[in-house]
Short mmCIF file of C-alpha atoms in Angstrom, two decimals:
data_model
loop_
_atom_site.label_atom_id
_atom_site.label_comp_id
_atom_site.label_asym_id
_atom_site.label_seq_id
_atom_site.Cartn_x
_atom_site.Cartn_y
_atom_site.Cartn_z
CA UNK A 250 -24.10 4.39 8.74
CA UNK A 251 -25.02 5.69 5.30
CA UNK A 252 -24.62 9.36 4.56
CA UNK A 253 -26.56 11.29 1.95
CA UNK A 254 -25.10 11.53 -1.56
CA UNK A 255 -24.42 15.24 -1.34
CA UNK A 256 -22.28 14.84 1.78
CA UNK A 257 -20.40 11.85 0.40
CA UNK A 258 -19.80 13.21 -3.11
CA UNK A 259 -16.17 14.01 -3.90
CA UNK A 260 -15.52 17.72 -4.14
CA UNK A 261 -14.47 17.60 -7.80
CA UNK A 262 -13.28 21.18 -7.97
CA UNK A 263 -11.05 20.68 -4.95
CA UNK A 264 -9.69 17.36 -6.21
CA UNK A 265 -9.11 18.71 -9.73
CA UNK A 266 -7.22 21.60 -8.17
CA UNK A 267 -4.97 19.07 -6.44
CA UNK A 268 -4.53 17.14 -9.69
CA UNK A 269 -3.23 20.20 -11.49
CA UNK A 270 -5.11 19.11 -14.62
CA UNK A 271 -4.16 21.60 -17.25
CA UNK A 272 -3.82 20.15 -20.70
CA UNK A 273 -1.31 17.41 -19.87
CA UNK A 274 0.92 16.04 -17.14
CA UNK A 275 4.09 17.21 -18.86
CA UNK A 276 4.17 20.55 -17.04
CA UNK A 277 4.68 21.87 -13.51
CA UNK A 278 6.81 19.20 -11.93
CA UNK A 279 6.06 16.41 -14.35
CA UNK A 280 7.97 15.21 -17.38
CA UNK A 281 8.35 12.17 -19.60
CA UNK A 282 11.28 10.18 -20.84
CA UNK A 283 11.59 7.55 -23.56
CA UNK A 284 12.27 3.96 -22.69
CA UNK A 285 14.91 1.79 -24.31
CA UNK A 286 14.19 0.67 -27.86
CA UNK A 287 14.47 -2.99 -26.86
CA UNK A 288 11.80 -2.85 -24.17
CA UNK A 289 9.73 -5.38 -26.12
CA UNK A 290 12.37 -8.01 -25.35
CA UNK A 291 11.00 -7.98 -21.80
CA UNK A 292 7.41 -8.36 -22.92
CA UNK A 293 6.39 -4.77 -22.21
CA UNK A 294 5.37 -3.39 -25.57
CA UNK A 295 2.75 -1.03 -26.92
CA UNK A 296 3.33 1.66 -24.29
CA UNK A 297 4.30 5.30 -24.69
CA UNK A 298 6.61 7.21 -22.36
CA UNK A 299 6.82 6.80 -18.60
CA UNK A 300 5.51 9.78 -16.64
CA UNK A 301 7.93 11.32 -14.15
CA UNK A 302 7.58 13.73 -11.26
CA UNK A 303 10.34 16.06 -10.06
CA UNK A 304 11.68 15.93 -6.51
CA UNK A 305 11.58 19.63 -5.49
CA UNK A 306 14.63 19.22 -3.25
CA UNK A 307 16.99 17.46 -5.64
CA UNK A 308 15.47 18.18 -9.05
CA UNK A 309 15.68 14.48 -9.84
CA UNK A 310 12.98 12.89 -11.98
CA UNK A 311 11.21 10.01 -10.23
CA UNK A 312 8.98 7.58 -12.12
CA UNK A 313 5.32 7.90 -11.16
CA UNK A 314 5.31 4.09 -10.89
CA UNK A 315 7.28 2.92 -7.87
CA UNK A 316 8.35 -0.71 -7.58
CA UNK A 317 7.14 -2.10 -4.25
CA UNK A 318 9.32 -4.94 -2.97
CA UNK A 319 7.01 -6.49 -0.39
CA UNK A 320 5.69 -9.24 -2.68
CA UNK A 321 8.76 -10.60 -4.46
CA UNK A 322 8.30 -13.91 -6.31
CA UNK A 323 9.42 -17.22 -4.79
CA UNK A 324 10.72 -20.36 -6.47
CA UNK A 325 7.25 -21.92 -6.17
CA UNK A 326 5.82 -19.01 -8.20
CA UNK A 327 4.06 -17.36 -5.25
CA UNK A 328 4.53 -14.11 -3.40
CA UNK A 329 7.11 -14.09 -0.60
CA UNK A 330 4.37 -12.79 1.70
CA UNK A 331 2.38 -16.00 1.25
CA UNK A 332 5.07 -18.63 0.66
CA UNK A 333 7.74 -20.12 2.88
CA UNK A 334 9.90 -20.87 -0.16
CA UNK A 335 13.05 -18.98 -1.10
CA UNK A 336 12.88 -15.85 -3.21
CA UNK A 337 13.37 -16.57 -6.91
CA UNK A 338 16.40 -14.35 -7.50
CA UNK A 339 16.43 -14.93 -11.25
CA UNK A 340 12.80 -13.83 -11.49
CA UNK A 341 13.55 -10.75 -9.37
CA UNK A 342 16.49 -9.90 -11.61
CA UNK A 343 14.34 -10.19 -14.74
CA UNK A 344 11.60 -8.00 -13.29
CA UNK A 345 14.05 -5.34 -12.15
CA UNK A 346 15.73 -5.33 -15.57
CA UNK A 347 12.34 -4.94 -17.28
CA UNK A 348 11.25 -2.23 -14.86
CA UNK A 349 14.39 -0.17 -15.43
CA UNK A 350 14.05 -0.50 -19.20
CA UNK A 351 10.43 0.61 -18.93
CA UNK A 352 11.50 3.76 -17.09
CA UNK A 353 10.79 2.72 -13.49
CA UNK A 354 13.52 4.06 -11.23
CA UNK A 355 12.06 4.03 -7.67
CA UNK A 356 12.38 0.79 -5.68
CA UNK A 357 10.81 0.58 -2.21
CA UNK A 358 11.91 -2.11 0.25
CA UNK A 359 12.31 -2.68 3.99
CA UNK A 360 14.20 -4.92 6.43
CA UNK A 361 10.78 -6.35 7.36
CA UNK A 362 9.62 -7.29 3.87
CA UNK A 363 9.58 -10.85 2.50
CA UNK A 364 10.38 -12.29 5.93
CA UNK A 365 13.55 -10.20 6.05
CA UNK A 366 14.97 -11.10 2.63
CA UNK A 367 13.67 -8.29 0.42
CA UNK A 368 16.63 -5.94 0.85
CA UNK A 369 19.09 -8.75 0.11
CA UNK A 370 17.30 -9.79 -3.08
CA UNK A 371 16.94 -6.20 -4.28
CA UNK A 372 20.58 -5.50 -3.50
CA UNK A 373 21.62 -8.32 -5.80
CA UNK A 374 19.22 -7.28 -8.57
CA UNK A 375 19.88 -3.54 -8.49
CA UNK A 376 23.66 -3.66 -8.01
CA UNK A 377 23.92 -5.15 -11.50
CA UNK A 378 23.01 -1.70 -12.85
CA UNK A 379 24.72 1.72 -12.57
CA UNK A 380 23.90 3.27 -9.21
CA UNK A 381 22.74 6.55 -10.74
CA UNK A 382 19.98 4.80 -12.72
CA UNK A 383 17.72 4.05 -9.74
CA UNK A 384 16.56 5.34 -6.37
CA UNK A 385 16.46 3.05 -3.33
CA UNK A 386 13.84 3.61 -0.65
CA UNK A 387 14.07 1.60 2.55
CA UNK A 388 12.90 1.95 6.12
CA UNK A 389 13.98 1.81 9.72
CA UNK A 390 11.46 -0.89 10.60
CA UNK A 391 12.07 -1.00 14.35
CA UNK A 392 8.56 -1.98 15.40
CA UNK A 393 9.14 -5.56 16.53
CA UNK A 394 9.30 -4.60 20.21
CA UNK A 395 7.51 -2.05 22.37
CA UNK A 396 10.85 -0.50 23.30
CA UNK A 397 13.69 -0.75 20.81
CA UNK A 398 17.24 -0.11 22.04
CA UNK A 399 19.25 2.47 20.14
CA UNK A 400 21.94 -0.10 19.35
CA UNK A 401 19.50 -2.47 17.64
CA UNK A 402 18.02 0.32 15.55
CA UNK A 403 21.44 1.46 14.38
CA UNK A 404 22.37 -2.16 13.69
CA UNK A 405 19.28 -2.51 11.49
CA UNK A 406 20.12 0.75 9.72
CA UNK A 407 23.71 -0.31 8.97
CA UNK A 408 22.58 -3.72 7.78
CA UNK A 409 20.37 -2.11 5.13
CA UNK A 410 23.44 -0.62 3.45
CA UNK A 411 25.14 -4.01 3.41
CA UNK A 412 22.12 -5.88 2.07
CA UNK A 413 21.38 -3.26 -0.58
CA UNK A 414 25.06 -3.05 -1.59
CA UNK A 415 25.14 0.74 -1.49
CA UNK A 416 26.87 3.49 0.44
CA UNK A 417 23.88 5.85 0.46
CA UNK A 418 20.10 5.57 0.67
CA UNK A 419 18.04 7.82 -1.60
CA UNK A 420 14.83 7.70 0.44
CA UNK A 421 14.88 6.61 4.10
CA UNK A 422 11.63 6.30 6.06
CA UNK A 423 10.63 6.00 9.67
CA UNK A 424 8.46 2.93 9.14
CA UNK A 425 4.75 2.78 9.98
CA UNK A 426 4.51 5.64 12.45
CA UNK A 427 1.19 6.32 14.13
CA UNK A 428 0.35 2.87 15.39
CA UNK A 429 0.40 3.02 19.18
CA UNK A 430 0.17 6.82 19.19
CA UNK A 431 2.79 9.28 20.42
CA UNK A 432 3.90 6.99 23.23
CA UNK A 433 5.11 4.27 20.90
CA UNK A 434 6.54 6.76 18.40
CA UNK A 435 8.55 8.39 21.20
CA UNK A 436 9.98 5.03 22.28
CA UNK A 437 10.94 4.09 18.74
CA UNK A 438 12.49 7.33 17.55
CA UNK A 439 12.71 10.14 20.13
CA UNK A 440 13.67 8.72 23.53
CA UNK A 441 16.52 6.64 22.09
CA UNK A 442 17.81 9.48 19.87
CA UNK A 443 17.28 7.56 16.62
CA UNK A 444 15.57 10.44 14.83
CA UNK A 445 18.47 12.73 15.73
CA UNK A 446 20.84 10.03 14.46
CA UNK A 447 19.02 9.86 11.11
CA UNK A 448 19.08 13.64 10.79
CA UNK A 449 22.85 13.52 11.28
CA UNK A 450 23.13 10.80 8.65
CA UNK A 451 21.23 13.03 6.24
CA UNK A 452 23.67 15.85 6.95
CA UNK A 453 26.55 13.49 6.12
CA UNK A 454 24.93 12.55 2.81
CA UNK A 455 24.34 8.89 3.63
CA UNK A 456 20.61 9.62 3.48
CA UNK A 457 19.55 11.83 0.56
CA UNK A 458 15.87 12.22 1.56
CA UNK A 459 14.31 11.56 4.95
CA UNK A 460 10.61 10.93 5.50
CA UNK A 461 8.12 8.64 7.22
CA UNK A 462 5.30 6.27 6.35
CA UNK A 463 2.10 6.96 8.22
CA UNK A 464 -0.44 4.52 9.65
CA UNK A 465 -2.85 5.03 12.48
CA UNK A 466 -3.10 7.85 14.99
CA UNK A 467 -3.55 11.30 13.44
CA UNK A 468 -1.96 12.89 16.52
CA UNK A 469 1.42 11.54 15.42
CA UNK A 470 0.96 12.73 11.84
CA UNK A 471 -0.03 16.22 12.93
CA UNK A 472 2.85 16.40 15.41
CA UNK A 473 5.41 15.40 12.77
CA UNK A 474 4.11 17.98 10.30
CA UNK A 475 3.83 20.65 13.00
CA UNK A 476 7.57 20.12 13.53
CA UNK A 477 8.38 20.23 9.80
CA UNK A 478 10.51 23.36 10.27
CA UNK A 479 12.69 21.38 12.66
CA UNK A 480 12.89 18.07 10.80
CA UNK A 481 12.42 19.30 7.22
CA UNK A 482 10.74 16.19 5.91
CA UNK A 483 11.72 15.55 2.30
CA UNK A 484 8.72 13.30 1.58
CA UNK A 485 5.94 11.42 3.37
CA UNK A 486 4.35 8.08 2.47
CA UNK A 487 0.57 7.90 2.89
CA UNK A 488 -2.26 5.58 1.93
CA UNK A 489 -4.43 7.05 -0.82
CA UNK A 490 -7.05 5.54 -3.11
CA UNK A 491 -10.50 6.42 -4.42
CA UNK A 492 -12.29 4.81 -1.47
CA UNK A 493 -10.42 6.23 1.48
CA UNK A 494 -9.96 9.69 -0.10
CA UNK A 495 -13.26 10.58 1.55
CA UNK A 496 -14.29 7.39 3.35
CA UNK A 497 -11.36 6.09 5.43
CA UNK A 498 -13.24 6.75 8.66
CA UNK A 499 -16.31 4.92 7.38
CA UNK A 500 -14.10 1.96 6.52
CA UNK A 501 -12.39 2.18 9.94
CA UNK A 502 -9.09 2.37 8.05
CA UNK A 503 -7.89 5.41 10.01
CA UNK A 504 -9.36 8.19 12.07
CA UNK A 505 -8.96 10.62 9.17
CA UNK A 506 -9.38 10.55 5.39
CA UNK A 507 -6.69 10.52 2.72
CA UNK A 508 -7.84 13.92 1.50
CA UNK A 509 -6.71 15.46 4.79
CA UNK A 510 -3.36 13.66 4.74
CA UNK A 511 -2.61 14.78 1.20
CA UNK A 512 -3.82 18.34 1.75
CA UNK A 513 -1.54 18.81 4.78
CA UNK A 514 1.47 17.73 2.70
CA UNK A 515 0.46 19.90 -0.24
CA UNK A 516 0.24 22.98 1.99
CA UNK A 517 3.87 22.42 3.02
CA UNK A 518 5.09 21.42 -0.44
CA UNK A 519 6.12 17.99 0.85
CA UNK A 520 6.00 15.32 -1.90
CA UNK A 521 3.68 12.38 -1.23
CA UNK A 522 4.60 8.77 -1.88
CA UNK A 523 1.46 6.69 -2.24
CA UNK A 524 0.98 3.22 -0.76
CA UNK A 525 -2.05 0.95 -0.94
CA UNK A 526 -3.46 2.43 -4.17
CA UNK A 527 -5.42 -0.82 -4.52
CA UNK A 528 -6.56 -0.89 -0.87
CA UNK A 529 -4.83 -4.19 -0.20
CA UNK A 530 -5.87 -5.60 -3.58
CA UNK A 531 -9.58 -4.94 -3.06
CA UNK A 532 -9.68 -2.32 -5.83
CA UNK A 533 -8.28 -4.84 -8.30
CA UNK A 534 -10.97 -7.40 -7.42
CA UNK A 535 -14.12 -5.33 -7.14
CA UNK A 536 -17.66 -6.68 -7.16
CA UNK A 537 -18.53 -8.29 -10.51
CA UNK A 538 -21.25 -5.73 -11.18
CA UNK A 539 -18.77 -2.88 -10.68
CA UNK A 540 -16.15 -4.61 -12.82
CA UNK A 541 -18.61 -4.84 -15.69
CA UNK A 542 -19.25 -1.11 -15.50
CA UNK A 543 -15.53 -0.37 -15.56
CA UNK A 544 -15.02 -2.59 -18.58
CA UNK A 545 -17.89 -0.89 -20.40
CA UNK A 546 -16.24 2.49 -19.93
CA UNK A 547 -12.66 1.42 -20.74
CA UNK A 548 -12.69 -2.06 -22.34
CA UNK A 549 -8.92 -2.25 -22.84
CA UNK A 550 -7.97 -1.23 -19.30
CA UNK A 551 -7.60 -3.48 -16.28
CA UNK A 552 -9.71 -2.98 -13.17
CA UNK A 553 -6.56 -2.06 -11.24
CA UNK A 554 -5.63 0.69 -13.70
CA UNK A 555 -8.56 2.81 -12.52
CA UNK A 556 -7.12 2.91 -9.01
CA UNK A 557 -3.57 3.56 -10.21
CA UNK A 558 -4.69 6.47 -12.38
CA UNK A 559 -6.55 7.93 -9.41
CA UNK A 560 -3.56 7.61 -7.07
CA UNK A 561 -1.10 9.11 -9.54
CA UNK A 562 -3.15 12.08 -10.69
CA UNK A 563 -2.61 14.60 -7.82
CA UNK A 564 0.32 16.82 -8.74
CA UNK A 565 1.89 16.53 -5.28
CA UNK A 566 2.37 12.77 -5.68
CA UNK A 567 5.99 11.83 -6.32
CA UNK A 568 5.45 8.13 -6.99
CA UNK A 569 2.80 5.43 -6.52
CA UNK A 570 3.98 2.12 -5.07
CA UNK A 571 2.81 -1.19 -6.46
CA UNK A 572 3.87 -4.54 -5.04
CA UNK A 573 4.53 -6.52 -8.22
CA UNK A 574 5.04 -10.27 -7.92
CA UNK A 575 4.64 -11.30 -11.53
CA UNK A 576 5.74 -9.78 -14.83
CA UNK A 577 2.12 -9.21 -15.87
CA UNK A 578 1.69 -6.88 -12.87
CA UNK A 579 4.61 -4.81 -14.09
CA UNK A 580 3.35 -4.85 -17.67
CA UNK A 581 -0.11 -3.61 -16.71
CA UNK A 582 1.21 -0.87 -14.43
CA UNK A 583 3.71 0.34 -17.03
CA UNK A 584 0.87 0.65 -19.55
CA UNK A 585 -1.15 2.70 -17.07
CA UNK A 586 1.68 5.13 -16.41
CA UNK A 587 3.26 5.35 -19.86
CA UNK A 588 2.01 8.01 -19.91
CA UNK A 589 -0.44 8.63 -17.08
CA UNK A 590 -3.83 9.75 -18.43
CA UNK A 591 -5.47 12.12 -15.93
CA UNK A 592 -8.93 11.30 -14.64
CA UNK A 593 -11.78 13.27 -16.18
CA UNK A 594 -14.56 14.82 -14.11
CA UNK A 595 -16.99 12.14 -15.22
CA UNK A 596 -14.51 9.44 -14.21
CA UNK A 597 -14.14 11.01 -10.76
CA UNK A 598 -17.92 10.92 -10.41
CA UNK A 599 -17.94 7.30 -11.51
CA UNK A 600 -15.26 6.26 -9.00
CA UNK A 601 -17.20 7.95 -6.23
CA UNK A 602 -20.18 5.80 -7.24
CA UNK A 603 -17.90 2.76 -7.05
CA UNK A 604 -16.71 3.84 -3.60
CA UNK A 605 -20.31 4.12 -2.44
CA UNK A 606 -21.07 0.62 -3.70
CA UNK A 607 -18.01 -0.77 -1.91
CA UNK A 608 -19.05 0.93 1.31
CA UNK A 609 -22.34 -0.94 1.17
CA UNK A 610 -20.54 -4.30 1.34
CA UNK A 611 -19.34 -5.53 4.77
CA UNK A 612 -15.68 -6.06 3.88
CA UNK A 613 -12.89 -5.92 6.46
CA UNK A 614 -10.28 -3.17 5.81
CA UNK A 615 -7.43 -5.72 5.76
CA UNK A 616 -4.56 -4.90 3.41
CA UNK A 617 -2.90 -8.31 3.86
CA UNK A 618 0.28 -6.68 5.20
CA UNK A 619 0.76 -9.57 7.66
CA UNK A 620 2.11 -7.29 10.40
CA UNK A 621 -0.33 -9.11 12.72
CA UNK A 622 1.54 -12.37 12.16
CA UNK A 623 2.59 -14.71 13.53
CA UNK A 624 -0.41 -15.37 15.73
CA UNK A 625 0.66 -17.11 18.98
CA UNK A 626 -2.23 -19.54 18.47
CA UNK A 627 -1.43 -20.31 14.87
CA UNK A 628 -4.41 -18.54 13.28
CA UNK A 629 -3.97 -17.39 9.69
CA UNK A 630 -5.44 -13.97 10.34
CA UNK A 631 -4.88 -12.35 6.92
CA UNK A 632 -5.84 -15.56 5.11
CA UNK A 633 -9.20 -15.59 6.88
CA UNK A 634 -9.93 -11.90 6.33
CA UNK A 635 -8.81 -11.94 2.69
CA UNK A 636 -11.00 -14.99 1.92
CA UNK A 637 -13.99 -13.29 3.49
CA UNK A 638 -13.42 -10.10 1.48
CA UNK A 639 -12.95 -12.09 -1.71
CA UNK A 640 -16.27 -13.86 -1.20
CA UNK A 641 -18.03 -10.56 -0.50
CA UNK A 642 -16.75 -9.13 -3.78
CA UNK A 643 -17.74 -12.27 -5.68
CA UNK A 644 -21.23 -12.30 -4.20
CA UNK A 645 -20.61 -15.49 -2.19
CA UNK A 646 -21.67 -14.08 1.18
CA UNK A 647 -25.46 -14.62 1.27
CA UNK A 648 -27.46 -12.27 3.45
CA UNK A 649 -29.99 -14.94 4.43
CA UNK A 650 -31.29 -18.40 3.61
CA UNK A 651 -33.92 -16.74 1.44
CA UNK A 652 -31.24 -15.51 -0.94
CA UNK A 653 -31.88 -17.31 -4.29
CA UNK A 654 -28.13 -17.77 -4.64
CA UNK A 655 -27.84 -19.14 -1.10
CA UNK A 656 -26.82 -22.75 -1.69
CA UNK A 657 -24.28 -21.89 -4.37
CA UNK A 658 -22.79 -19.07 -2.31
CA UNK A 659 -22.78 -21.19 0.85
CA UNK A 660 -20.83 -23.97 -0.80
CA UNK A 661 -18.41 -21.58 -2.52
CA UNK A 662 -17.62 -19.83 0.77
CA UNK A 663 -17.12 -22.99 2.87
CA UNK A 664 -15.16 -24.98 0.29
CA UNK A 665 -13.00 -21.97 -0.53
CA UNK A 666 -12.34 -21.30 3.15
CA UNK A 667 -11.11 -24.83 3.78
CA UNK A 668 -8.84 -24.58 0.76
CA UNK A 669 -7.49 -21.15 1.62
CA UNK A 670 -7.01 -21.65 5.37
CA UNK A 671 -6.08 -24.99 7.01
CA UNK A 672 -8.52 -26.19 9.68
CA UNK A 673 -6.10 -25.66 12.56
CA UNK A 674 -5.50 -22.06 11.49
CA UNK A 675 -9.11 -20.90 11.12
CA UNK A 676 -10.96 -18.16 13.01
CA UNK A 677 -12.59 -20.49 15.53
CA UNK A 678 -9.25 -20.90 17.33
CA UNK A 679 -9.04 -17.20 18.27
CA UNK A 680 -9.12 -16.63 22.04
CA UNK A 681 -9.27 -12.81 21.70
CA UNK A 682 -5.88 -12.21 23.34
CA UNK A 683 -5.56 -9.01 21.31
CA UNK A 684 -1.82 -9.31 20.65
CA UNK A 685 -2.47 -8.78 16.94
CA UNK A 686 -4.30 -5.48 17.35
CA UNK A 687 -1.29 -3.41 18.37
CA UNK A 688 0.49 -4.36 15.14
CA UNK A 689 -2.36 -3.64 12.72
CA UNK A 690 -1.67 -0.43 10.73
CA UNK A 691 -5.36 -0.28 9.73
CA UNK A 692 -6.52 -0.29 13.39
CA UNK A 693 -8.79 -3.29 12.82
CA UNK A 694 -10.26 -4.90 15.91
CA UNK A 695 -9.02 -8.28 14.67
CA UNK A 696 -10.50 -10.56 17.39
CA UNK A 697 -13.89 -8.90 16.88
CA UNK A 698 -13.76 -9.44 13.12
CA UNK A 699 -12.60 -13.05 13.51
CA UNK A 700 -15.46 -13.70 15.91
CA UNK A 701 -17.95 -12.15 13.49
CA UNK A 702 -16.66 -14.26 10.60
CA UNK A 703 -16.57 -17.42 12.73
CA UNK A 704 -20.20 -16.90 13.78
CA UNK A 705 -21.16 -16.44 10.14
CA UNK A 706 -19.27 -19.62 9.16
CA UNK A 707 -20.94 -21.68 11.88
CA UNK A 708 -24.35 -20.57 10.66
CA UNK A 709 -23.41 -21.54 7.11
CA UNK A 710 -22.20 -24.96 8.29
CA UNK A 711 -25.42 -25.55 10.19
CA UNK A 712 -27.44 -24.18 7.29
CA UNK A 713 -29.24 -21.84 9.70
CA UNK A 714 -28.55 -18.42 8.19
CA UNK A 715 -31.82 -16.55 8.64
#
């Protein structure tokens, strides 16, 4: 359903107010610090000074670029989210060393990341440096069962300290709250007393800052913030990017937009940690026509840098997380944030135009988090959805057989699908059991989307797309 341009247009005055755009980002809770002189030895050269934000509770300066540890590199040079191979510890060590030298000091991990090995790998890499040079963020990721016993949650919590080789956690999160509504949240954190336990741990100093990452049902988000006086949240992690700032509901990402999430935190002076600034990678691989426009405006900048600048500009943002598998990811992000150049009004208008274009394409709001996996029937759910989205952005999803690009697009889609997803793991095997839906933080009706894609594929195979 397409809305008129006036209704969809970003309220620039409101957004600029949130950004706090004065003359520079070196005032009002934001500062810069020089990197080591030998940063070029790690291949990150030609940058200025990393931008920092100040934690209002502790006064500590946190790098606007946060190192996301969900996609650590493996020995076969892939991401640990896609590969079954072991994590390449040497590569992780090199990236962490380079990040610290570049001024990055916030590292975000979880017991659930990288098939359970992220905390261990980061513990090895970070413990080689003085503990006061970095902040560790991890999560109580007790969402594997519908009811999680208190003992198992505490066991997971204690294991994080061991794996990370630390005696305190700088930023501890209740992981992925909102999915399943208040009923599931209550089972995970209230009925078993785990939230009270974490509050006690904060009092003891083992947790320096306590917050939560939000996905899903707005009722849970509103309830947690309504009880801020009781829990005194030190920070909250939300999804924010230039598409779902105003259009999350249109994308079926959540039942509210990022603007509302951020505004509610800003009213309470709660720092925001930003996840999914690239919308699951889709804002780094936009439609070719859009990419050309971006390159015309800023020839030396990457496509991804537009999204990172957007996510980092609001003054209430403490740090923006980026899952960085390869050194070039780190290099590009460091350039973007060293220092952060605020978005201009014309750039905000331009990104709203980009958002409108993206809304006109039938992509699936999959962020490739893989929380839906494993499928009991062996389907590669994220692989299927990601391939479909990739083909949409590349123009390889023809609308009909009359499309002049039909044969080329048809072949590109089918050949690419067989290469990306093995035959026995493709969408046609879905029986619509729905077990995946309860785990999806984007609230995607996964069986419905798989059925839609499978129908489209069968028409392409039969060459009957009308």
